[in-house]
Tab-separated table of C-alpha atoms in Angstrom:
chain	number	residue	atom	x	y	z
A	1042	GLY	CA	86.101	98.205	113.812
A	1043	GLU	CA	89.314	98.841	111.950
A	1044	ASN	CA	92.421	99.709	113.950
A	1045	VAL	CA	95.743	100.866	112.539
A	1046	GLU	CA	98.944	100.735	114.559
A	1047	GLN	CA	101.995	102.702	113.398
A	1048	HIS	CA	105.625	102.474	114.531
A	1049	PRO	CA	107.895	104.110	115.418
A	1050	SER	CA	106.364	107.297	116.803
A	1051	THR	CA	109.614	109.186	116.212
A	1052	LEU	CA	112.463	108.443	113.838
A	1053	SER	CA	115.716	110.317	113.443
A	1054	VAL	CA	118.094	109.569	110.566
A	1055	GLN	CA	121.128	111.147	108.969
A	1056	GLU	CA	120.735	112.738	105.581
A	1057	GLY	CA	121.242	110.115	102.897
A	1058	ASP	CA	120.165	107.196	105.064
A	1059	SER	CA	116.970	105.231	104.576
A	1060	ALA	CA	113.869	105.479	106.757
A	1061	VAL	CA	111.256	102.786	107.273
A	1062	ILE	CA	107.871	103.250	108.920
A	1063	LYS	CA	105.631	100.272	109.604
A	1064	CYS	CA	101.895	99.892	110.051
A	1065	THR	CA	99.594	97.021	110.857
A	1066	TYR	CA	95.852	96.909	110.360
A	1067	SER	CA	93.206	94.762	111.945
A	1068	ASP	CA	90.458	94.337	109.346
A	1069	SER	CA	91.286	91.941	106.542
A	1070	ALA	CA	88.591	93.604	104.405
A	1071	SER	CA	90.745	96.757	104.092
A	1072	ASN	CA	91.806	97.213	100.494
A	1073	TYR	CA	93.391	100.634	100.142
A	1074	PHE	CA	96.411	101.961	102.023
A	1075	PRO	CA	97.571	105.559	101.541
A	1076	TRP	CA	100.459	107.363	103.169
A	1077	TYR	CA	100.254	111.065	103.995
A	1078	LYS	CA	102.978	113.574	104.851
A	1079	GLN	CA	102.065	116.469	107.118
A	1080	GLU	CA	104.382	119.376	107.755
A	1081	LEU	CA	103.859	121.461	110.876
A	1082	GLY	CA	100.605	123.398	110.686
A	1083	LYS	CA	99.921	122.248	107.138
A	1084	ARG	CA	97.451	119.942	105.489
A	1085	PRO	CA	98.231	116.233	105.022
A	1086	GLN	CA	99.501	115.513	101.528
A	1087	LEU	CA	99.179	112.121	99.847
A	1088	ILE	CA	102.646	110.853	98.940
A	1089	ILE	CA	101.962	107.287	97.838
A	1090	ASP	CA	99.240	104.675	98.083
A	1091	ILE	CA	98.743	101.002	97.385
A	1092	ARG	CA	95.785	98.782	96.724
A	1093	SER	CA	95.354	95.316	98.131
A	1094	ASN	CA	95.956	93.582	94.798
A	1095	VAL	CA	99.522	94.922	94.648
A	1096	GLY	CA	102.472	93.932	96.840
A	1097	GLU	CA	104.799	96.816	96.203
A	1098	LYS	CA	104.765	100.252	94.615
A	1099	LYS	CA	107.603	102.682	94.055
A	1100	ASP	CA	107.769	106.366	93.189
A	1101	GLN	CA	111.316	107.700	92.964
A	1102	ARG	CA	112.731	107.644	96.518
A	1103	ILE	CA	109.515	106.435	98.102
A	1104	ALA	CA	108.188	102.878	98.132
A	1105	VAL	CA	105.384	101.092	99.894
A	1106	THR	CA	105.119	97.351	100.515
A	1107	LEU	CA	102.042	95.411	101.545
A	1108	ASN	CA	101.808	91.983	103.147
A	1109	LYS	CA	98.134	91.069	103.138
A	1110	THR	CA	98.638	87.812	104.986
A	1111	ALA	CA	100.348	89.490	107.888
A	1112	LYS	CA	98.252	92.682	107.529
A	1113	HIS	CA	101.395	94.815	107.455
A	1114	PHE	CA	102.361	97.662	105.182
A	1115	SER	CA	105.469	99.799	105.250
A	1116	LEU	CA	106.798	103.062	103.872
A	1117	HIS	CA	110.401	103.154	102.701
A	1118	ILE	CA	112.198	106.424	102.000
A	1119	THR	CA	115.683	106.154	100.509
A	1120	GLU	CA	118.389	108.832	100.286
A	1121	THR	CA	116.575	110.960	102.840
A	1122	GLN	CA	116.856	114.735	102.658
A	1123	PRO	CA	116.178	117.411	105.303
A	1124	GLU	CA	112.987	118.379	103.470
A	1125	ASP	CA	111.651	114.882	104.158
A	1126	SER	CA	111.352	115.914	107.825
A	1127	ALA	CA	107.642	115.856	108.706
A	1128	VAL	CA	105.008	113.684	110.328
A	1129	TYR	CA	103.969	110.691	108.244
A	1130	PHE	CA	100.621	108.961	108.638
A	1131	CYS	CA	99.573	105.604	107.287
A	1132	ALA	CA	95.893	104.823	106.801
A	1133	ALA	CA	93.637	101.957	105.825
A	1134	SER	CA	90.322	101.989	104.082
A	1135	MET	CA	87.552	99.589	103.248
A	1136	GLY	CA	85.895	100.391	99.948
A	1137	ASN	CA	82.397	99.592	101.139
A	1138	GLN	CA	82.401	102.427	103.690
A	1139	GLY	CA	82.582	105.291	101.242
A	1140	GLY	CA	86.330	105.542	101.503
A	1141	LYS	CA	86.501	106.169	105.243
A	1142	LEU	CA	90.136	106.214	106.313
A	1143	ILE	CA	91.439	105.037	109.653
A	1144	PHE	CA	94.777	106.678	110.416
A	1145	GLY	CA	97.776	105.403	112.304
A	1146	GLN	CA	99.225	107.418	115.160
A	1147	GLY	CA	101.846	109.116	113.032
A	1148	THR	CA	105.644	109.046	112.841
A	1149	GLU	CA	107.674	112.200	113.311
A	1150	LEU	CA	110.627	111.858	110.962
A	1151	SER	CA	113.653	114.049	111.489
A	1152	VAL	CA	116.412	114.050	108.871
A	1153	LYS	CA	119.596	115.604	110.183
A	1154	PRO	CA	121.943	117.248	107.678
B	129	GLY	CA	93.374	119.628	90.117
B	130	ALA	CA	91.649	118.338	93.284
B	131	VAL	CA	91.960	121.460	95.408
B	132	VAL	CA	90.105	121.690	98.710
B	133	SER	CA	89.630	125.068	100.329
B	134	GLN	CA	88.854	125.434	104.028
B	135	HIS	CA	87.879	128.650	105.796
B	136	PRO	CA	88.603	130.231	108.125
B	137	SER	CA	92.165	129.110	108.747
B	138	TRP	CA	92.161	130.487	112.266
B	139	VAL	CA	89.369	131.609	114.569
B	140	ILE	CA	89.262	132.835	118.146
B	141	CYS	CA	85.906	133.006	119.856
B	142	LYS	CA	84.374	133.463	123.265
B	143	SER	CA	82.994	130.535	125.191
B	144	GLY	CA	79.339	129.924	124.374
B	145	THR	CA	79.440	131.194	120.803
B	146	SER	CA	79.067	129.091	117.666
B	147	VAL	CA	81.663	128.826	114.938
B	148	LYS	CA	81.092	127.729	111.335
B	149	ILE	CA	83.864	126.206	109.238
B	150	GLU	CA	83.502	125.797	105.472
B	151	CYS	CA	85.037	123.148	103.269
B	152	ARG	CA	84.860	123.509	99.493
B	153	SER	CA	86.092	121.333	96.670
B	154	LEU	CA	87.134	123.939	94.120
B	155	ASP	CA	87.641	121.991	90.923
B	156	PHE	CA	85.777	118.744	91.406
B	157	GLN	CA	82.533	117.406	92.777
B	158	ALA	CA	83.174	115.500	95.958
B	159	THR	CA	81.378	112.205	96.451
B	160	THR	CA	81.996	112.423	100.161
B	161	MET	CA	83.475	114.886	102.607
B	162	PHE	CA	85.052	114.019	105.923
B	163	TRP	CA	85.693	116.056	109.064
B	164	TYR	CA	88.630	115.364	111.336
B	165	ARG	CA	89.934	116.754	114.578
B	166	GLN	CA	93.634	116.812	115.340
B	167	PHE	CA	95.248	117.553	118.678
B	168	PRO	CA	98.891	118.701	118.826
B	169	LYS	CA	101.310	115.940	117.901
B	170	GLN	CA	98.481	113.468	117.465
B	171	SER	CA	96.789	111.700	114.621
B	172	LEU	CA	93.713	112.688	112.666
B	173	MET	CA	90.577	111.575	114.447
B	174	LEU	CA	87.609	111.115	112.147
B	175	MET	CA	84.565	112.937	113.472
B	176	ALA	CA	82.013	112.356	110.744
B	177	THR	CA	81.424	111.357	107.147
B	178	SER	CA	79.234	113.610	105.053
B	179	ASN	CA	77.407	112.906	101.806
B	180	GLU	CA	75.573	115.546	99.833
B	181	GLY	CA	71.888	115.731	100.615
B	182	SER	CA	71.913	113.260	103.459
B	183	LYS	CA	72.593	113.297	107.168
B	184	ALA	CA	76.185	112.957	108.273
B	185	THR	CA	77.380	109.741	109.856
B	186	TYR	CA	79.115	110.492	113.125
B	187	GLU	CA	81.828	108.404	114.725
B	188	GLN	CA	81.270	106.930	118.131
B	189	GLY	CA	81.714	109.496	120.877
B	190	VAL	CA	81.177	112.539	118.657
B	191	GLU	CA	78.152	114.609	119.677
B	192	LYS	CA	76.073	115.356	116.604
B	193	ASP	CA	74.226	118.211	118.336
B	194	LYS	CA	77.548	119.769	119.250
B	195	PHE	CA	79.158	119.423	115.855
B	196	LEU	CA	76.543	120.186	113.221
B	197	ILE	CA	77.417	119.164	109.685
B	198	ASN	CA	75.591	120.409	106.631
B	199	HIS	CA	76.395	119.159	103.144
B	200	ALA	CA	74.184	121.187	100.849
B	201	SER	CA	75.996	120.593	97.570
B	202	LEU	CA	78.644	118.408	95.970
B	203	THR	CA	81.226	121.109	96.538
B	204	LEU	CA	80.421	122.467	100.002
B	205	SER	CA	80.235	121.037	103.492
B	206	THR	CA	80.110	123.041	106.706
B	207	LEU	CA	80.913	122.148	110.283
B	208	THR	CA	79.368	124.281	113.020
B	209	VAL	CA	80.748	123.977	116.518
B	210	THR	CA	77.807	125.024	118.654
B	211	SER	CA	78.175	126.675	122.055
B	212	ALA	CA	81.932	126.290	121.881
B	213	HIS	CA	83.910	125.764	125.063
B	214	PRO	CA	87.664	125.786	125.713
B	215	GLU	CA	87.807	121.985	125.428
B	216	ASP	CA	86.637	122.331	121.810
B	217	SER	CA	89.833	124.179	120.970
B	218	SER	CA	91.617	122.109	118.356
B	219	PHE	CA	92.722	121.864	114.737
B	220	TYR	CA	89.797	120.846	112.519
B	221	ILE	CA	90.540	119.496	109.038
B	222	CYS	CA	88.174	118.545	106.263
B	223	SER	CA	88.792	116.325	103.295
B	224	ALA	CA	86.912	115.659	100.099
B	225	SER	CA	86.997	112.551	97.986
B	226	SER	CA	85.670	111.378	94.682
B	227	PHE	CA	85.305	108.066	92.919
B	228	ASN	CA	86.091	109.935	89.718
B	229	ILE	CA	88.750	107.895	87.977
B	230	ALA	CA	90.339	111.042	86.579
B	231	LEU	CA	91.120	112.099	90.138
B	232	GLY	CA	92.667	108.789	91.017
B	233	GLY	CA	89.493	107.169	92.206
B	234	GLY	CA	87.581	104.200	90.944
B	235	GLY	CA	87.435	100.562	92.034
B	236	ASN	CA	86.745	101.326	95.681
B	237	LYS	CA	89.805	103.532	95.892
B	238	ASN	CA	89.017	107.170	96.437
B	239	ILE	CA	91.762	109.550	97.392
B	240	GLN	CA	91.016	112.056	100.113
B	241	TYR	CA	92.207	115.592	99.423
B	242	PHE	CA	92.606	117.688	102.528
B	243	GLY	CA	91.813	121.280	103.327
B	244	ALA	CA	94.423	123.426	105.064
B	245	GLY	CA	92.687	123.123	108.424
B	246	THR	CA	91.091	125.532	110.877
B	247	ARG	CA	92.702	126.284	114.201
B	248	LEU	CA	89.936	127.031	116.709
B	249	SER	CA	90.754	128.715	119.995
B	250	VAL	CA	87.904	129.151	122.463
B	251	LEU	CA	88.551	131.617	125.260
């Protein structure tokens, strides 16, 4: 079955710096890759997603890149702010399984003021 | 739009009792609902996939007689933890998704909207 690996598990950056979180997936049939942000004790919130027919997508300070050949996708956060501190999860989905998501292990991002 | 409500948010129960958790899509009809379990500082582990009117599909290693899922309508799914024991203590989260294009779905992409989670403590 599908497996998603996420790195790093923890990431600490200074406010204003960039943060990059990387994920790899195992099943080449995966075609949808969302990223979720989860604050402590809260629900995961979708922050950006990308489909397999697109290589890059940007939304203000957040961008996601996808390399289908290498089965890698990454989250890029620029000009980080303390409120970006949270746990970030990548996920992969195959459309023929009703949208079932397989999540990465999570990255705890800490942005120091 | 796309609000998912989950209740209760926190429950404490005695060992051996059963606990029911509700997941409702408030402003849309969910094609599918999912149930996850999350341990502290860990990822979301999918327990089962639930479609309205049919039996849930459980992930490998998840006991279907232990974790009963009922999906009676397009807006409500319930998870019952039967004969709960301390090892069942965890954070349980549901999500609901739709292929409705207006909600960002369509073309095999269906966004999952999450409930706020239920923290279960079994004494």
